Amino acid sequence: MGRRPLHVEMRTPLPQPHRLHHRHRSTRRPNHPHRQPTPQHTPQPKRRLQRRMEGSPMNIPPRPTDDRLLRYEEVARLLNCSRRYVQDLVNDGELITVKLGKGGVKLFRASDIQNYIRHLPEAS
């Protein structure tokens, strides 16, 4: 009878420890020369958007700067209804929410609520 070999060759290599954990992008070296944009070369995002919008035929008017964000309870108070009814309006696509942060807090723009109230059908 033959002896079994002490070393068994594996067909699939084990994953290396350095390949298991990827570093997050925010941990990269910020002072690396290839990653630093030059100020005259890369415009700020707002300017970049303005330049892109200048050439487009459909310019969207900007939102009002004093637009407040409202919680569900505040919207329910404005519409004189329950919080659950506001949730149903969101699920039906009648109201638009703005999601903030990692926690996923949903808020409403005051201008969107005023627009919704303005376009409600008249009660007869």
Tab-separated table of N, CA and C in Angstrom:
chain	number	residue	atom	x	y	z
A	1	MET	N	0.834	-1.162	0.000
A	1	MET	CA	0.000	0.000	0.000
A	1	MET	C	0.886	1.234	0.000
A	2	GLY	N	0.472	2.256	-0.765
A	2	GLY	CA	1.289	3.455	-0.879
A	2	GLY	C	1.079	4.400	0.302
A	3	ARG	N	2.071	5.144	0.555
A	3	ARG	CA	1.966	6.116	1.638
A	3	ARG	C	1.315	7.391	1.118
A	4	ARG	N	0.543	8.044	1.986
A	4	ARG	CA	-0.080	9.312	1.607
A	4	ARG	C	0.951	10.418	1.735
A	5	PRO	N	0.964	11.343	0.794
A	5	PRO	CA	1.947	12.428	0.885
A	5	PRO	C	1.621	13.348	2.069
A	6	LEU	N	2.671	13.867	2.675
A	6	LEU	CA	2.488	14.771	3.799
A	6	LEU	C	1.972	16.133	3.338
A	7	HIS	N	2.403	16.579	2.187
A	7	HIS	CA	1.991	17.882	1.670
A	7	HIS	C	0.949	17.665	0.586
A	8	VAL	N	-0.217	18.233	0.764
A	8	VAL	CA	-1.279	18.119	-0.227
A	8	VAL	C	-1.351	19.444	-0.973
A	9	GLU	N	-1.234	19.363	-2.280
A	9	GLU	CA	-1.282	20.585	-3.081
A	9	GLU	C	-2.736	21.000	-3.270
A	10	MET	N	-3.007	22.252	-2.958
A	10	MET	CA	-4.376	22.756	-3.080
A	10	MET	C	-4.569	23.335	-4.479
A	11	ARG	N	-5.744	23.112	-5.030
A	11	ARG	CA	-6.014	23.601	-6.373
A	11	ARG	C	-6.367	25.087	-6.375
A	12	THR	N	-7.085	25.574	-5.373
A	12	THR	CA	-7.416	26.997	-5.308
A	12	THR	C	-6.590	27.638	-4.204
A	13	PRO	N	-5.889	28.699	-4.508
A	13	PRO	CA	-5.057	29.330	-3.481
A	13	PRO	C	-5.932	30.030	-2.436
A	14	LEU	N	-5.451	30.053	-1.223
A	14	LEU	CA	-6.151	30.761	-0.157
A	14	LEU	C	-6.035	32.260	-0.394
A	15	PRO	N	-7.067	33.014	-0.042
A	15	PRO	CA	-6.967	34.466	-0.225
A	15	PRO	C	-5.910	35.054	0.698
A	16	GLN	N	-5.157	35.966	0.151
A	16	GLN	CA	-4.108	36.603	0.931
A	16	GLN	C	-4.725	37.627	1.875
A	17	PRO	N	-4.151	37.799	3.068
A	17	PRO	CA	-4.742	38.742	4.024
A	17	PRO	C	-4.790	40.173	3.497
A	18	HIS	N	-3.794	40.578	2.698
A	18	HIS	CA	-3.802	41.949	2.207
A	18	HIS	C	-4.873	42.159	1.146
A	19	ARG	N	-5.404	41.094	0.568
A	19	ARG	CA	-6.453	41.231	-0.434
A	19	ARG	C	-7.850	41.161	0.177
A	20	LEU	N	-7.941	40.694	1.412
A	20	LEU	CA	-9.251	40.573	2.041
A	20	LEU	C	-9.812	41.931	2.445
A	21	HIS	N	-8.983	42.787	2.969
A	21	HIS	CA	-9.452	44.056	3.503
A	21	HIS	C	-9.010	45.186	2.585
A	22	HIS	N	-9.984	45.783	1.907
A	22	HIS	CA	-9.687	46.920	1.045
A	22	HIS	C	-9.778	48.190	1.863
A	23	ARG	N	-8.854	49.065	1.645
A	23	ARG	CA	-8.905	50.335	2.350
A	23	ARG	C	-9.967	51.214	1.725
A	24	HIS	N	-10.637	51.950	2.557
A	24	HIS	CA	-11.663	52.874	2.074
A	24	HIS	C	-10.993	54.035	1.357
A	25	ARG	N	-11.704	54.638	0.415
A	25	ARG	CA	-11.119	55.727	-0.368
A	25	ARG	C	-10.670	56.895	0.493
A	26	SER	N	-11.385	57.138	1.593
A	26	SER	CA	-11.038	58.297	2.411
A	26	SER	C	-9.720	58.096	3.152
A	27	THR	N	-9.210	56.862	3.203
A	27	THR	CA	-7.953	56.624	3.905
A	27	THR	C	-6.748	56.748	2.983
A	28	ARG	N	-6.977	57.057	1.719
A	28	ARG	CA	-5.838	57.223	0.817
A	28	ARG	C	-5.056	58.467	1.188
A	29	ARG	N	-3.816	58.483	0.768
A	29	ARG	CA	-2.962	59.616	1.105
A	29	ARG	C	-3.440	60.862	0.373
A	30	PRO	N	-3.866	61.889	1.110
A	30	PRO	CA	-4.374	63.080	0.430
A	30	PRO	C	-3.282	63.924	-0.211
A	31	ASN	N	-2.037	63.761	0.227
A	31	ASN	CA	-0.971	64.609	-0.297
A	31	ASN	C	-0.202	63.951	-1.438
A	32	HIS	N	-0.755	62.909	-2.026
A	32	HIS	CA	-0.096	62.246	-3.141
A	32	HIS	C	-0.126	63.189	-4.344
A	33	PRO	N	1.002	63.381	-5.059
A	33	PRO	CA	1.045	64.388	-6.128
A	33	PRO	C	0.085	64.103	-7.279
A	34	HIS	N	-0.225	62.834	-7.557
A	34	HIS	CA	-1.110	62.525	-8.675
A	34	HIS	C	-2.572	62.715	-8.310
A	35	ARG	N	-2.899	62.810	-7.037
A	35	ARG	CA	-4.286	62.928	-6.610
A	35	ARG	C	-4.700	64.373	-6.353
A	36	GLN	N	-3.755	65.278	-6.307
A	36	GLN	CA	-4.092	66.666	-6.014
A	36	GLN	C	-4.439	67.406	-7.304
A	37	PRO	N	-5.686	67.876	-7.431
A	37	PRO	CA	-6.018	68.663	-8.617
A	37	PRO	C	-5.450	70.069	-8.482
A	38	THR	N	-5.014	70.590	-9.586
A	38	THR	CA	-4.505	71.957	-9.555
A	38	THR	C	-5.686	72.910	-9.546
A	39	PRO	N	-5.596	74.028	-8.824
A	39	PRO	CA	-6.748	74.934	-8.722
A	39	PRO	C	-7.188	75.511	-10.060
A	40	GLN	N	-6.253	75.811	-10.954
A	40	GLN	CA	-6.660	76.399	-12.219
A	40	GLN	C	-7.201	75.346	-13.181
A	41	HIS	N	-6.876	74.061	-12.955
A	41	HIS	CA	-7.301	73.016	-13.875
A	41	HIS	C	-8.706	72.501	-13.548
A	42	THR	N	-8.987	72.203	-12.287
A	42	THR	CA	-10.259	71.620	-11.902
A	42	THR	C	-11.138	72.681	-11.264
A	43	PRO	N	-12.233	73.078	-11.923
A	43	PRO	CA	-13.124	74.068	-11.308
A	43	PRO	C	-13.927	73.437	-10.178
A	44	GLN	N	-14.487	74.277	-9.336
A	44	GLN	CA	-15.329	73.802	-8.246
A	44	GLN	C	-16.580	73.159	-8.836
A	45	PRO	N	-17.219	72.210	-8.111
A	45	PRO	CA	-18.392	71.524	-8.665
A	45	PRO	C	-19.508	72.474	-9.080
A	46	LYS	N	-19.742	73.538	-8.317
A	46	LYS	CA	-20.814	74.466	-8.663
A	46	LYS	C	-20.502	75.155	-9.987
A	47	ARG	N	-19.250	75.567	-10.168
A	47	ARG	CA	-18.868	76.214	-11.425
A	47	ARG	C	-18.930	75.236	-12.584
A	48	ARG	N	-18.556	73.988	-12.303
A	48	ARG	CA	-18.601	72.972	-13.342
A	48	ARG	C	-20.046	72.782	-13.807
A	49	LEU	N	-20.987	72.748	-12.861
A	49	LEU	CA	-22.389	72.597	-13.210
A	49	LEU	C	-22.887	73.823	-13.966
A	50	GLN	N	-22.456	75.018	-13.552
A	50	GLN	CA	-22.877	76.226	-14.248
A	50	GLN	C	-22.388	76.215	-15.688
A	51	ARG	N	-21.151	75.796	-15.902
A	51	ARG	CA	-20.621	75.741	-17.272
A	51	ARG	C	-21.389	74.733	-18.111
A	52	ARG	N	-21.769	73.605	-17.508
A	52	ARG	CA	-22.512	72.598	-18.238
A	52	ARG	C	-23.918	73.105	-18.561
A	53	MET	N	-24.519	73.848	-17.622
A	53	MET	CA	-25.872	74.349	-17.822
A	53	MET	C	-25.917	75.482	-18.837
A	54	GLU	N	-24.827	76.243	-18.984
A	54	GLU	CA	-24.810	77.352	-19.935
A	54	GLU	C	-25.025	76.860	-21.358
A	55	GLY	N	-24.443	75.714	-21.686
A	55	GLY	CA	-24.557	75.201	-23.041
A	55	GLY	C	-25.837	74.433	-23.291
A	56	SER	N	-26.544	74.018	-22.245
A	56	SER	CA	-27.732	73.197	-22.453
A	56	SER	C	-28.937	74.080	-22.779
A	57	PRO	N	-29.819	73.624	-23.669
A	57	PRO	CA	-30.974	74.438	-24.048
A	57	PRO	C	-32.025	74.546	-22.947
A	58	MET	N	-32.098	73.551	-22.076
A	58	MET	CA	-33.114	73.564	-21.023
A	58	MET	C	-32.461	73.934	-19.699
A	59	ASN	N	-32.471	75.196	-19.375
A	59	ASN	CA	-31.936	75.635	-18.093
A	59	ASN	C	-33.032	75.521	-17.044
A	60	ILE	N	-32.751	74.770	-15.992
A	60	ILE	CA	-33.717	74.584	-14.920
A	60	ILE	C	-33.545	75.725	-13.930
A	61	PRO	N	-34.623	76.425	-13.568
A	61	PRO	CA	-34.462	77.518	-12.607
A	61	PRO	C	-34.029	76.968	-11.251
A	62	PRO	N	-33.140	77.668	-10.559
A	62	PRO	CA	-32.665	77.167	-9.268
A	62	PRO	C	-33.761	77.250	-8.217
A	63	ARG	N	-33.648	76.382	-7.215
A	63	ARG	CA	-34.601	76.385	-6.106
A	63	ARG	C	-34.362	77.607	-5.240
A	64	PRO	N	-35.381	78.054	-4.522
A	64	PRO	CA	-35.168	79.195	-3.628
A	64	PRO	C	-34.140	78.861	-2.555
A	65	THR	N	-33.331	79.845	-2.210
A	65	THR	CA	-32.258	79.589	-1.247
A	65	THR	C	-32.773	79.510	0.180
A	66	ASP	N	-33.944	80.093	0.461
A	66	ASP	CA	-34.477	80.065	1.816
A	66	ASP	C	-35.425	78.886	2.030
A	67	ASP	N	-35.296	77.837	1.231
A	67	ASP	CA	-36.165	76.673	1.319
A	67	ASP	C	-35.837	75.871	2.576
A	68	ARG	N	-36.816	75.761	3.468
A	68	ARG	CA	-36.607	75.013	4.704
A	68	ARG	C	-36.911	73.541	4.479
A	69	LEU	N	-36.375	72.693	5.365
A	69	LEU	CA	-36.680	71.271	5.349
A	69	LEU	C	-37.633	70.978	6.498
A	70	LEU	N	-38.691	70.237	6.200
A	70	LEU	CA	-39.737	69.954	7.182
A	70	LEU	C	-39.778	68.469	7.506
A	71	ARG	N	-40.136	68.147	8.747
A	71	ARG	CA	-40.307	66.757	9.163
A	71	ARG	C	-41.733	66.311	8.850
A	72	TYR	N	-41.987	65.000	9.022
A	72	TYR	CA	-43.314	64.443	8.754
A	72	TYR	C	-44.389	65.147	9.584
A	73	GLU	N	-44.098	65.399	10.863
A	73	GLU	CA	-45.095	66.002	11.750
A	73	GLU	C	-45.457	67.412	11.286
A	74	GLU	N	-44.454	68.163	10.827
A	74	GLU	CA	-44.715	69.526	10.356
A	74	GLU	C	-45.553	69.518	9.078
A	75	VAL	N	-45.279	68.565	8.199
A	75	VAL	CA	-46.061	68.454	6.960
A	75	VAL	C	-47.495	68.047	7.288
A	76	ALA	N	-47.656	67.115	8.234
A	76	ALA	CA	-49.002	66.696	8.634
A	76	ALA	C	-49.772	67.873	9.225
A	77	ARG	N	-49.092	68.728	9.977
A	77	ARG	CA	-49.747	69.907	10.550
A	77	ARG	C	-50.161	70.879	9.440
A	78	LEU	N	-49.288	71.065	8.432
A	78	LEU	CA	-49.622	71.971	7.326
A	78	LEU	C	-50.803	71.458	6.505
A	79	LEU	N	-50.849	70.143	6.292
A	79	LEU	CA	-51.914	69.555	5.477
A	79	LEU	C	-53.154	69.219	6.294
A	80	ASN	N	-53.065	69.382	7.619
A	80	ASN	CA	-54.170	69.079	8.527
A	80	ASN	C	-54.601	67.617	8.378
A	81	CYS	N	-53.617	66.724	8.486
A	81	CYS	CA	-53.888	65.292	8.372
A	81	CYS	C	-52.947	64.550	9.323
A	82	SER	N	-53.021	63.228	9.306
A	82	SER	CA	-52.169	62.427	10.191
A	82	SER	C	-50.821	62.163	9.534
A	83	ARG	N	-49.867	61.739	10.364
A	83	ARG	CA	-48.533	61.402	9.853
A	83	ARG	C	-48.624	60.200	8.912
A	84	ARG	N	-49.512	59.263	9.217
A	84	ARG	CA	-49.693	58.069	8.394
A	84	ARG	C	-50.199	58.444	6.992
A	85	TYR	N	-51.088	59.435	6.921
A	85	TYR	CA	-51.595	59.873	5.619
A	85	TYR	C	-50.474	60.521	4.800
A	86	VAL	N	-49.593	61.254	5.470
A	86	VAL	CA	-48.438	61.841	4.776
A	86	VAL	C	-47.558	60.722	4.231
A	87	GLN	N	-47.371	59.653	5.027
A	87	GLN	CA	-46.581	58.500	4.572
A	87	GLN	C	-47.233	57.855	3.348
A	88	ASP	N	-48.570	57.759	3.349
A	88	ASP	CA	-49.274	57.204	2.187
A	88	ASP	C	-49.087	58.081	0.951
A	89	LEU	N	-49.084	59.402	1.143
A	89	LEU	CA	-48.849	60.309	0.013
A	89	LEU	C	-47.447	60.120	-0.559
A	90	VAL	N	-46.473	59.876	0.317
A	90	VAL	CA	-45.096	59.630	-0.143
A	90	VAL	C	-45.037	58.318	-0.913
A	91	ASN	N	-45.693	57.277	-0.390
A	91	ASN	CA	-45.685	55.972	-1.059
A	91	ASN	C	-46.373	56.027	-2.419
A	92	ASP	N	-47.384	56.891	-2.548
A	92	ASP	CA	-48.090	57.033	-3.827
A	92	ASP	C	-47.359	57.949	-4.798
A	93	GLY	N	-46.305	58.609	-4.344
A	93	GLY	CA	-45.544	59.497	-5.212
A	93	GLY	C	-46.103	60.904	-5.287
A	94	GLU	N	-47.035	61.235	-4.420
A	94	GLU	CA	-47.628	62.576	-4.418
A	94	GLU	C	-46.676	63.602	-3.814
A	95	LEU	N	-45.931	63.200	-2.797
A	95	LEU	CA	-44.979	64.091	-2.131
A	95	LEU	C	-43.567	63.565	-2.332
A	96	ILE	N	-42.631	64.476	-2.494
A	96	ILE	CA	-41.230	64.125	-2.721
A	96	ILE	C	-40.459	64.352	-1.431
A	97	THR	N	-39.639	63.368	-1.059
A	97	THR	CA	-38.818	63.503	0.141
A	97	THR	C	-37.368	63.720	-0.243
A	98	VAL	N	-36.614	64.253	0.702
A	98	VAL	CA	-35.175	64.432	0.556
A	98	VAL	C	-34.536	63.574	1.626
A	99	LYS	N	-33.657	62.658	1.217
A	99	LYS	CA	-33.021	61.758	2.181
A	99	LYS	C	-31.698	62.359	2.628
A	100	LEU	N	-31.509	62.459	3.937
A	100	LEU	CA	-30.301	63.073	4.477
A	100	LEU	C	-29.506	62.076	5.298
A	101	GLY	N	-28.214	62.081	5.096
A	101	GLY	CA	-27.303	61.339	5.955
A	101	GLY	C	-27.395	59.839	5.808
A	102	LYS	N	-26.554	59.144	6.582
A	102	LYS	CA	-26.525	57.688	6.534
A	102	LYS	C	-27.739	57.079	7.210
A	103	GLY	N	-28.311	57.791	8.185
A	103	GLY	CA	-29.477	57.279	8.885
A	103	GLY	C	-30.715	57.240	8.016
A	104	GLY	N	-30.699	57.945	6.905
A	104	GLY	CA	-31.829	57.931	5.995
A	104	GLY	C	-33.004	58.743	6.485
A	105	VAL	N	-32.746	59.852	7.159
A	105	VAL	CA	-33.823	60.711	7.631
A	105	VAL	C	-34.483	61.353	6.414
A	106	LYS	N	-35.789	61.166	6.294
A	106	LYS	CA	-36.513	61.728	5.156
A	106	LYS	C	-37.168	63.029	5.579
A	107	LEU	N	-36.874	64.084	4.839
A	107	LEU	CA	-37.442	65.395	5.105
A	107	LEU	C	-38.113	65.905	3.834
A	108	PHE	N	-38.885	66.958	3.976
A	108	PHE	CA	-39.617	67.543	2.858
A	108	PHE	C	-39.169	68.975	2.662
A	109	ARG	N	-39.063	69.405	1.412
A	109	ARG	CA	-38.784	70.812	1.136
A	109	ARG	C	-40.085	71.594	1.287
A	110	ALA	N	-39.996	72.746	1.922
A	110	ALA	CA	-41.191	73.570	2.138
A	110	ALA	C	-41.797	74.008	0.807
A	111	SER	N	-40.954	74.277	-0.188
A	111	SER	CA	-41.478	74.707	-1.496
A	111	SER	C	-42.255	73.581	-2.175
A	112	ASP	N	-41.818	72.320	-1.999
A	112	ASP	CA	-42.558	71.197	-2.575
A	112	ASP	C	-43.933	71.057	-1.925
A	113	ILE	N	-43.994	71.272	-0.608
A	113	ILE	CA	-45.273	71.173	0.100
A	113	ILE	C	-46.198	72.310	-0.340
A	114	GLN	N	-45.651	73.530	-0.452
A	114	GLN	CA	-46.473	74.661	-0.903
A	114	GLN	C	-46.978	74.432	-2.329
A	115	ASN	N	-46.135	73.858	-3.172
A	115	ASN	CA	-46.531	73.547	-4.544
A	115	ASN	C	-47.636	72.492	-4.554
A	116	TYR	N	-47.527	71.483	-3.681
A	116	TYR	CA	-48.555	70.444	-3.588
A	116	TYR	C	-49.881	71.054	-3.135
A	117	ILE	N	-49.835	71.928	-2.132
A	117	ILE	CA	-51.051	72.577	-1.630
A	117	ILE	C	-51.668	73.454	-2.719
A	118	ARG	N	-50.833	74.162	-3.463
A	118	ARG	CA	-51.309	75.053	-4.517
A	118	ARG	C	-52.038	74.283	-5.620
A	119	HIS	N	-51.604	73.052	-5.901
A	119	HIS	CA	-52.182	72.282	-7.003
A	119	HIS	C	-53.221	71.258	-6.549
A	120	LEU	N	-53.665	71.335	-5.299
A	120	LEU	CA	-54.738	70.444	-4.851
A	120	LEU	C	-56.037	70.830	-5.554
A	121	PRO	N	-56.877	69.848	-5.899
A	121	PRO	CA	-58.157	70.193	-6.531
A	121	PRO	C	-59.078	70.880	-5.520
A	122	GLU	N	-59.901	71.775	-6.027
A	122	GLU	CA	-60.838	72.507	-5.173
A	122	GLU	C	-61.936	71.563	-4.689
A	123	ALA	N	-62.282	71.660	-3.408
A	123	ALA	CA	-63.377	70.847	-2.861
A	123	ALA	C	-64.701	71.479	-3.264
A	124	SER	N	-65.660	70.639	-3.693
A	124	SER	CA	-66.950	71.197	-4.123
A	124	SER	C	-68.026	70.957	-3.089
